Coordinates of C-alpha atoms and ligand atoms in Angstrom, one line a residue:
M1 CA 13.7 -10.5 20.3
K2 CA 12.0 -7.0 20.1
I3 CA 11.0 -5.4 17.1
L4 CA 10.0 -1.7 16.1
V5 CA 7.3 -1.1 13.6
V6 CA 7.3 2.6 12.2
G7 CA 3.5 3.7 11.3
G8 CA 0.0 3.9 12.8
G9 CA -2.5 2.4 10.2
G10 CA -3.8 -0.8 9.5
R11 CA -1.0 -2.0 7.6
E12 CA 1.2 -1.3 10.5
H13 CA -1.3 -3.0 12.8
A14 CA -1.4 -6.2 10.5
L15 CA 2.4 -6.5 10.4
A16 CA 2.9 -6.1 14.3
W17 CA 0.0 -8.5 14.8
R18 CA 1.7 -11.3 12.7
L19 CA 5.2 -10.4 14.3
A20 CA 4.0 -10.7 17.5
Q21 CA 3.0 -14.4 17.0
S22 CA 6.4 -15.5 16.4
P23 CA 7.6 -17.6 19.3
R24 CA 10.9 -15.7 18.9
V25 CA 9.4 -12.3 19.4
D26 CA 9.0 -10.6 23.0
Q27 CA 7.6 -7.6 22.2
V28 CA 6.8 -5.4 19.1
Y29 CA 6.6 -1.7 19.6
V30 CA 4.5 0.3 17.1
A31 CA 5.4 4.0 16.5
P32 CA 3.0 5.8 17.0
G33 CA 0.3 2.9 16.7
N34 CA -3.2 3.3 16.9
G35 CA -6.1 2.2 19.7
G36 CA -5.8 -1.4 18.4
T37 CA -1.9 -1.8 18.7
E38 CA -2.1 0.0 22.1
T39 CA -3.8 -2.7 24.0
A40 CA -3.0 -6.0 21.9
S41 CA -0.9 -8.8 23.5
R42 CA 2.8 -8.2 23.1
L43 CA 2.2 -4.9 21.1
S44 CA 3.0 -1.5 22.8
N45 CA 2.7 2.0 21.2
V46 CA 5.7 4.4 21.2
N47 CA 4.7 7.9 21.0
L48 CA 7.4 9.0 18.4
T49 CA 7.5 9.7 14.7
E50 CA 10.9 11.8 14.3
P51 CA 13.4 9.5 12.7
H52 CA 16.3 10.3 14.8
A53 CA 14.1 9.9 17.9
L54 CA 13.0 6.5 16.7
A55 CA 16.6 5.7 16.0
T56 CA 17.5 6.6 19.6
F57 CA 14.6 4.4 20.7
A58 CA 15.9 1.5 18.9
Q59 CA 19.4 1.8 20.0
D60 CA 18.2 2.4 23.7
N61 CA 15.8 -0.5 23.6
Q62 CA 18.0 -3.4 21.8
I63 CA 15.5 -3.3 19.0
A64 CA 16.6 -6.4 16.8
Y65 CA 15.4 -4.6 13.5
T66 CA 12.9 -2.0 12.5
V67 CA 10.0 -2.3 9.8
V68 CA 8.9 0.8 8.1
G69 CA 5.2 0.8 6.9
P70 CA 4.3 4.1 5.4
E71 CA 5.9 6.2 2.8
A72 CA 6.5 9.8 4.5
P73 CA 9.4 8.3 6.9
L74 CA 10.9 6.7 4.0
A75 CA 10.9 9.7 1.8
A76 CA 12.4 11.6 4.9
G77 CA 15.2 9.2 4.9
I78 CA 14.8 7.2 7.8
V79 CA 16.4 4.1 6.7
D80 CA 19.4 6.2 6.0
I81 CA 19.6 7.5 9.5
F82 CA 19.3 4.2 10.9
Q83 CA 21.9 2.7 8.7
D84 CA 24.2 5.5 9.6
R85 CA 24.0 4.5 13.2
G86 CA 24.4 0.8 12.4
L87 CA 20.8 -0.1 13.1
K88 CA 19.0 -2.9 11.0
I89 CA 15.9 -1.5 9.4
F90 CA 13.7 -2.7 6.5
G91 CA 13.0 -0.3 3.8
P92 CA 14.4 1.7 0.8
T93 CA 16.9 4.5 1.2
Q94 CA 15.8 8.0 0.8
A95 CA 17.2 7.8 -2.7
A96 CA 15.4 4.6 -3.6
A97 CA 12.2 6.1 -2.3
Q98 CA 12.0 8.6 -4.9
L99 CA 10.5 6.0 -6.8
E100 CA 7.2 6.9 -4.9
S101 CA 8.0 10.3 -3.5
S102 CA 8.2 11.8 -7.1
K103 CA 6.2 10.4 -10.0
D104 CA 8.2 12.5 -12.6
Y105 CA 11.4 10.7 -11.3
A106 CA 9.5 7.2 -11.5
K107 CA 8.2 7.9 -15.0
A108 CA 11.6 8.8 -16.2
F109 CA 13.1 5.7 -14.4
M110 CA 10.5 3.5 -16.2
V111 CA 11.3 4.9 -19.7
R112 CA 15.2 4.9 -19.1
H113 CA 14.8 1.0 -18.0
H114 CA 12.3 0.0 -20.7
I115 CA 9.5 -0.7 -18.0
P116 CA 6.1 -0.7 -19.7
T117 CA 4.1 2.5 -18.5
A118 CA 1.6 5.2 -19.9
G119 CA 3.0 7.8 -22.0
Y120 CA 3.3 11.2 -20.3
A121 CA 4.5 14.6 -20.1
T122 CA 5.8 16.6 -16.9
F123 CA 4.7 20.4 -16.2
T124 CA 5.4 23.3 -13.6
D125 CA 3.5 25.9 -15.8
A126 CA -0.1 25.8 -15.8
Q127 CA -0.7 27.0 -19.2
Q128 CA 1.7 24.7 -20.8
A129 CA -0.1 21.7 -19.1
R130 CA -3.6 23.2 -20.0
D131 CA -2.3 23.5 -23.7
W132 CA -1.0 19.9 -24.0
V133 CA -4.2 18.7 -22.6
S134 CA -6.1 20.7 -25.2
Q135 CA -4.0 19.1 -27.7
Q136 CA -4.2 15.5 -26.3
G137 CA -8.0 15.5 -25.4
A138 CA -9.8 13.5 -22.8
P139 CA -9.7 11.1 -21.0
I140 CA -6.4 12.1 -19.6
V141 CA -4.9 11.6 -16.2
V142 CA -3.7 14.5 -14.1
K143 CA -1.1 13.5 -11.2
A144 CA 0.4 15.6 -8.4
D145 CA 4.2 14.9 -8.8
G146 CA 4.6 14.3 -4.9
L147 CA 3.1 12.4 -2.3
A148 CA -0.5 13.1 -1.6
A149 CA -1.8 10.0 0.3
G150 CA -3.2 8.6 -2.7
K151 CA -5.5 11.4 -3.4
G152 CA -3.5 13.5 -5.9
V153 CA -4.5 11.8 -9.1
I154 CA -7.4 13.0 -11.2
V155 CA -8.6 10.7 -14.0
A156 CA -10.3 13.3 -15.9
Q157 CA -13.3 12.3 -18.4
T158 CA -13.5 15.7 -19.9
V159 CA -10.7 18.3 -21.0
Q160 CA -12.3 20.8 -18.7
E161 CA -12.1 18.5 -15.8
A162 CA -8.1 18.1 -16.6
H163 CA -7.9 21.7 -16.7
D164 CA -9.4 22.1 -13.3
A165 CA -7.2 19.8 -11.8
I166 CA -4.3 21.5 -13.3
D167 CA -5.5 24.7 -11.8
S168 CA -5.9 23.3 -8.4
M169 CA -2.5 21.7 -8.4
L170 CA -0.4 24.4 -10.0
G171 CA -2.6 27.4 -9.7
E172 CA -4.3 27.1 -6.4
G173 CA -1.6 24.8 -4.7
L174 CA -3.9 22.2 -3.6
F175 CA -1.3 19.6 -2.7
G176 CA 1.1 22.1 -1.6
T177 CA 4.7 21.6 -2.8
A178 CA 3.7 17.9 -3.8
G179 CA 1.5 19.4 -6.4
A180 CA 4.0 22.1 -7.6
R181 CA 4.8 19.9 -10.4
V182 CA 2.3 17.9 -12.3
V183 CA 2.6 14.5 -14.5
I184 CA -0.1 14.3 -17.2
E185 CA -0.4 10.5 -18.6
E186 CA -2.3 8.9 -21.1
C187 CA -5.5 7.2 -19.6
L188 CA -5.2 3.3 -19.4
T189 CA -7.8 0.9 -19.4
G190 CA -8.1 -2.6 -18.0
Q191 CA -7.9 -4.2 -14.7
E192 CA -5.8 -3.1 -11.9
A193 CA -3.9 -5.3 -9.5
S194 CA -1.2 -4.7 -7.0
F195 CA 2.1 -6.7 -7.2
I196 CA 4.2 -6.4 -4.1
V197 CA 7.8 -8.0 -3.4
M198 CA 10.2 -7.9 -0.7
C199 CA 14.0 -7.2 -1.8
D200 CA 17.4 -7.5 0.3
G201 CA 19.1 -5.9 -2.1
K202 CA 19.7 -9.0 -4.5
T203 CA 17.0 -11.4 -3.7
I204 CA 13.2 -10.8 -4.2
L205 CA 10.6 -12.6 -2.6
P206 CA 7.2 -11.9 -3.9
M207 CA 4.2 -11.6 -1.9
A208 CA 1.0 -13.0 -2.6
S209 CA -1.0 -11.0 -5.3
S210 CA -3.8 -8.8 -4.3
Q211 CA -6.0 -6.2 -5.5
D212 CA -7.3 -2.9 -4.0
H213 CA -10.5 -0.8 -4.5
K214 CA -9.2 2.9 -4.7
R215 CA -12.6 4.6 -5.5
L216 CA -14.6 5.6 -2.4
Q217 CA -17.9 4.1 -3.6
D218 CA -19.5 0.7 -4.8
Q219 CA -19.1 0.2 -8.6
D220 CA -16.0 2.2 -8.5
R221 CA -17.5 5.6 -8.3
G222 CA -16.6 8.6 -6.3
P223 CA -13.1 9.9 -5.6
N224 CA -9.7 8.1 -5.3
T225 CA -8.9 7.1 -1.6
G226 CA -6.0 5.6 -0.1
G227 CA -8.0 2.1 -0.6
M228 CA -11.3 1.3 0.8
G229 CA -10.6 -2.8 0.8
A230 CA -8.7 -5.4 -0.8
Y231 CA -8.1 -9.0 -1.2
S232 CA -5.6 -11.7 -1.9
P233 CA -5.0 -13.7 -4.1
A234 CA -6.1 -11.9 -7.2
P235 CA -7.4 -14.6 -9.7
L236 CA -6.4 -12.3 -12.3
I237 CA -2.8 -12.9 -11.7
T238 CA -2.3 -16.5 -13.1
P239 CA 1.1 -18.1 -13.1
A240 CA 1.9 -16.9 -16.4
L241 CA 1.1 -13.3 -15.5
H242 CA 3.1 -13.6 -12.3
E243 CA 6.0 -14.4 -14.4
R244 CA 5.6 -11.9 -16.9
I245 CA 5.4 -9.2 -14.0
M246 CA 8.8 -10.5 -12.4
R247 CA 10.3 -10.5 -15.8
E248 CA 8.8 -7.3 -17.3
V249 CA 8.4 -5.0 -14.3
I250 CA 10.1 -6.2 -11.1
E251 CA 13.4 -7.5 -12.1
P252 CA 13.9 -4.5 -14.5
A253 CA 13.1 -2.3 -11.8
I254 CA 15.4 -3.7 -9.1
D255 CA 18.3 -4.1 -12.0
G256 CA 17.5 -0.5 -13.0
M257 CA 17.9 0.8 -9.4
R258 CA 21.4 -1.0 -9.4
K259 CA 22.4 0.5 -12.7
D260 CA 21.4 3.7 -11.2
G261 CA 23.7 3.5 -8.4
I262 CA 21.1 2.3 -5.9
V263 CA 20.8 -1.0 -4.1
Y264 CA 17.0 -1.5 -3.4
T265 CA 16.1 -2.9 0.1
G266 CA 12.5 -3.1 1.3
F267 CA 9.1 -3.5 -0.2
L268 CA 8.5 -2.5 -3.8
Y269 CA 4.9 -2.5 -4.9
A270 CA 3.8 -2.1 -8.5
G271 CA 0.5 -0.9 -9.2
L272 CA -0.5 -2.4 -12.5
M273 CA -3.1 -1.9 -15.2
I274 CA -3.5 -5.2 -17.1
G275 CA -5.5 -5.0 -20.3
P276 CA -7.8 -7.6 -22.1
G277 CA -6.2 -10.6 -23.9
H278 CA -4.3 -13.5 -23.4
D279 CA -1.9 -13.9 -20.5
A280 CA 1.2 -14.2 -22.7
T281 CA 0.3 -11.1 -24.8
R282 CA -2.1 -8.9 -22.9
P283 CA -1.1 -5.3 -22.2
L284 CA 0.6 -5.1 -19.0
K285 CA 1.4 -1.4 -17.6
V286 CA 3.0 0.0 -14.3
L287 CA 0.5 2.8 -13.1
E288 CA 2.8 3.6 -10.1
F289 CA 5.3 2.3 -7.9
N290 CA 5.4 2.5 -4.2
C291 CA 8.3 1.8 -2.0
R292 CA 6.3 0.1 0.8
M293 CA 3.6 -2.5 1.2
G294 CA -0.1 -1.6 0.2
D295 CA -2.5 -0.3 2.8
P296 CA -5.1 -2.1 3.0
E297 CA -3.6 -4.9 0.6
A298 CA -1.2 -5.6 3.4
Q299 CA -4.0 -6.7 5.8
P300 CA -5.2 -9.7 3.5
I301 CA -1.6 -10.5 2.6
V302 CA -0.3 -10.6 6.1
M303 CA -3.5 -12.7 7.3
R304 CA -2.4 -15.3 4.5
I305 CA 1.3 -15.6 6.0
R306 CA 1.2 -19.0 8.0
N307 CA 4.9 -19.0 9.0
D308 CA 7.2 -17.1 11.3
L309 CA 7.3 -13.3 9.8
A310 CA 9.7 -12.4 12.2
T311 CA 12.3 -14.8 10.9
V312 CA 11.6 -13.6 7.1
F313 CA 12.2 -10.0 8.0
E314 CA 15.4 -11.0 10.0
Q315 CA 16.6 -12.7 6.8
A316 CA 15.9 -9.6 4.9
V317 CA 17.7 -7.1 7.1
N318 CA 20.8 -9.7 7.0
G319 CA 21.0 -9.6 3.2
Q320 CA 19.7 -13.6 3.3
L321 CA 16.3 -13.4 1.9
D322 CA 15.1 -16.6 0.6
P323 CA 12.8 -16.3 -2.5
L324 CA 10.6 -19.1 -1.2
A325 CA 10.4 -18.2 2.5
I326 CA 6.6 -17.6 2.9
D327 CA 4.1 -20.3 3.2
W328 CA 1.2 -18.9 1.9
D329 CA -2.5 -20.0 3.2
P330 CA -4.2 -21.0 -0.2
R331 CA -7.4 -19.6 1.0
T332 CA -8.7 -16.1 0.2
A333 CA -8.5 -13.3 2.5
V334 CA -10.8 -10.2 2.2
G335 CA -10.3 -6.8 4.1
V336 CA -13.4 -4.0 4.2
V337 CA -12.3 -0.6 5.2
V338 CA -14.6 1.0 7.5
A339 CA -14.0 4.9 7.0
A340 CA -15.2 8.0 8.9
P341 CA -17.8 10.4 7.5
G342 CA -16.4 13.0 5.1
Y343 CA -13.5 10.7 4.1
P344 CA -11.2 11.4 1.8
D345 CA -12.1 15.0 2.2
Q346 CA -13.1 16.6 5.6
V347 CA -12.8 13.8 7.9
Q348 CA -15.2 13.6 10.9
T349 CA -13.1 12.4 13.9
G350 CA -13.7 11.9 17.8
D351 CA -16.8 9.5 17.5
N352 CA -16.9 6.7 20.1
I353 CA -16.6 3.1 18.9
S354 CA -18.6 1.2 21.2
A355 CA -18.4 -2.3 19.9
L356 CA -16.1 -4.4 17.8
P357 CA -16.5 -7.9 16.7
Q358 CA -14.6 -10.7 18.3
D359 CA -11.3 -11.3 16.8
T360 CA -11.0 -15.1 15.7
D361 CA -8.5 -17.2 13.9
S362 CA -10.4 -16.2 10.6
C363 CA -11.5 -12.7 11.2
V364 CA -9.4 -9.8 12.5
T365 CA -10.4 -6.2 12.8
F366 CA -7.1 -4.1 12.2
H367 CA -7.4 -0.7 13.4
A368 CA -6.0 2.2 11.6
G369 CA -7.7 5.7 12.5
T370 CA -8.4 5.0 16.1
S371 CA -7.2 6.2 19.6
R372 CA -7.8 5.6 23.2
Q373 CA -9.1 8.5 25.1
N374 CA -9.6 7.7 28.8
G375 CA -10.1 4.1 28.1
T376 CA -12.6 4.9 25.4
L377 CA -12.0 3.8 21.9
K378 CA -12.5 6.8 19.3
S379 CA -12.2 7.4 15.6
S380 CA -9.2 9.5 14.9
G381 CA -8.5 9.4 11.1
G382 CA -10.1 8.8 7.7
R383 CA -9.8 5.0 7.4
V384 CA -10.7 4.0 10.8
L385 CA -10.9 0.0 10.6
C386 CA -10.0 -2.8 8.3
V387 CA -12.1 -6.1 9.2
T388 CA -10.4 -8.9 7.5
A389 CA -11.5 -12.3 7.0
I390 CA -10.0 -15.5 5.6
A391 CA -11.9 -18.5 4.3
D392 CA -12.0 -21.4 1.5
T393 CA -13.8 -19.4 -0.8
V394 CA -14.0 -15.6 -1.8
Q395 CA -17.6 -15.3 -1.2
Q396 CA -17.2 -16.9 2.4
A397 CA -14.6 -14.6 3.0
R398 CA -16.3 -11.6 2.1
D399 CA -19.7 -12.8 3.7
N400 CA -17.6 -13.4 7.1
A401 CA -15.8 -10.0 6.8
Y402 CA -19.1 -8.2 6.2
Q403 CA -20.9 -10.0 9.0
A404 CA -18.2 -8.7 11.2
V405 CA -18.4 -5.1 9.9
E406 CA -22.1 -5.3 11.2
Q407 CA -20.9 -5.7 14.5
V408 CA -18.9 -2.5 14.3
D409 CA -20.9 0.2 16.7
L410 CA -19.6 3.2 15.3
A411 CA -22.2 6.2 15.1
S412 CA -21.5 7.0 11.4
C413 CA -19.3 5.5 9.1
Q414 CA -19.0 4.5 5.2
Y415 CA -17.7 1.3 3.8
R416 CA -18.1 -0.2 0.1
T417 CA -20.4 -3.2 0.0
D418 CA -18.7 -4.8 -2.9
I419 CA -15.2 -5.5 -2.1
A420 CA -13.8 -8.5 -4.1
W421 CA -16.4 -8.2 -6.7
Q422 CA -13.8 -8.9 -9.4
A423 CA -12.5 -12.0 -7.7
L424 CA -16.1 -13.2 -7.5
S425 CA -16.9 -12.6 -11.1
E426 CA -13.7 -14.5 -11.9
S427 CA -13.9 -17.6 -9.5
V428 CA -16.5 -20.4 -9.7
Ligands
AMP1 P1 -1.8 6.0 -8.8 O1 -1.5 6.8 -7.4 O2 -0.7 6.8 -9.8 O3 -1.7 4.5 -8.5 O4 -3.0 6.5 -9.3 C1 -4.4 6.1 -8.4 C2 -5.4 5.5 -9.2 O5 -5.8 6.4 -10.5 C3 -5.0 4.1 -10.0 O6 -5.0 3.1 -9.0 C4 -5.8 4.2 -11.1 O7 -7.2 3.5 -11.0 C5 -6.0 5.6 -11.5 N1 -5.0 5.8 -12.5 C6 -3.6 6.3 -12.5 N2 -3.0 6.4 -13.5 C7 -3.7 6.2 -14.5 C8 -4.0 6.2 -15.8 N3 -2.5 6.4 -16.6 N4 -4.8 5.7 -16.6 C9 -6.0 5.3 -16.2 N5 -6.2 5.4 -14.6 C10 -5.1 5.7 -14.0
LIG2 N1 -3.8 0.9 -1.3 C1 -2.8 1.5 -2.3 C2 -1.6 2.0 -1.5 O1 -1.1 1.7 -0.6 O2 -1.1 2.7 -2.1

């Protein structure tokens, strides 16, 4: 069969790479793809991004089903467009994707369905927002309402910093319409984890747990990014916590959607803040919902899938998901993002990538912001690569990933040197 993967980042490279390993798959098309998916065996790029054009491509090329990676096409209604044309696609509808595309919608949804989350208020008026912050005090969190590629969140340590964030979003239009409304939240503390599930409308299939590193620099310093590295599993998510997350967050979210008249299909990602204490009682709150897999969480998660991913998605698009369909590799996978200079602000692109580590069964370089120009591989985006290794221990997986990162020949780049530090401090 032929499969279409929509997107062009590391997550989509990882999904396409694993799908192409299925003996049932002849070809995986990636739209628009990147410099890695362009040349990999049984993968090919399709230079399309517009949803109607993608639907026509799927129709003309007898695509068995389409898997959507990023949030933007989901928010634009790609699933609705495909379904209207009778095409199979895995992802949430535009209405369901509001869980990610509007933070205000997501917060009201959580309150309505008793899903634990930080207290909040929403504003469109800068002065009212500033007054609220002055009243509440710092630390406090200011979030652009709409999609801002993981960068529209300011965890303000002072009232002044929060006022500046409000002014840049509501006053100066830093995030355009995405920031024309802001959500101001109580600041939570604890450890973060990403909990991702697949849902076919009724059955939920949990992915392995994972943890992202959102800050640019080591020791969680610097600005928030789309994610600088991830690992799976996250030792923090014990079986007891897994069970609580399903019961307190995931099931109420899927049921809540149904009560609101929306059948949820696709990936559902809960970004969680987990406070101190015993697993049975420690605070567990949702920071955000995403309506897709995480990037870079997908890279280590997908690396741990041992069975035929093409069949899992086929079951999902046919409403026949099996909650135990994935055979997880018990080892740990660690992915280190190699980013371009200037990321996440003014990104420098167009640098030659002259050497990459050799892919092996246990270490793969997933491409993100790369493209080929006249056969030469160049950087073309903020996050350039995600080098992902799997091994018996966290330490070994991390060492292998960093050894491979050393072999990347990219004139200038930046990466964190402490990916998976939390897992290392928790494992023996
Ligand atoms: P979000 O896009 O909502 O997940 O926010 C990005 C990052 O900002 C999260 O991964 C957290 O590190 C941080 N963050 C978001 N909301 C809060 C909050 N209420 N309290 C503390 N940190 C937060
Ligand atoms: N890595 C976080 C995200 O994909 O939103």
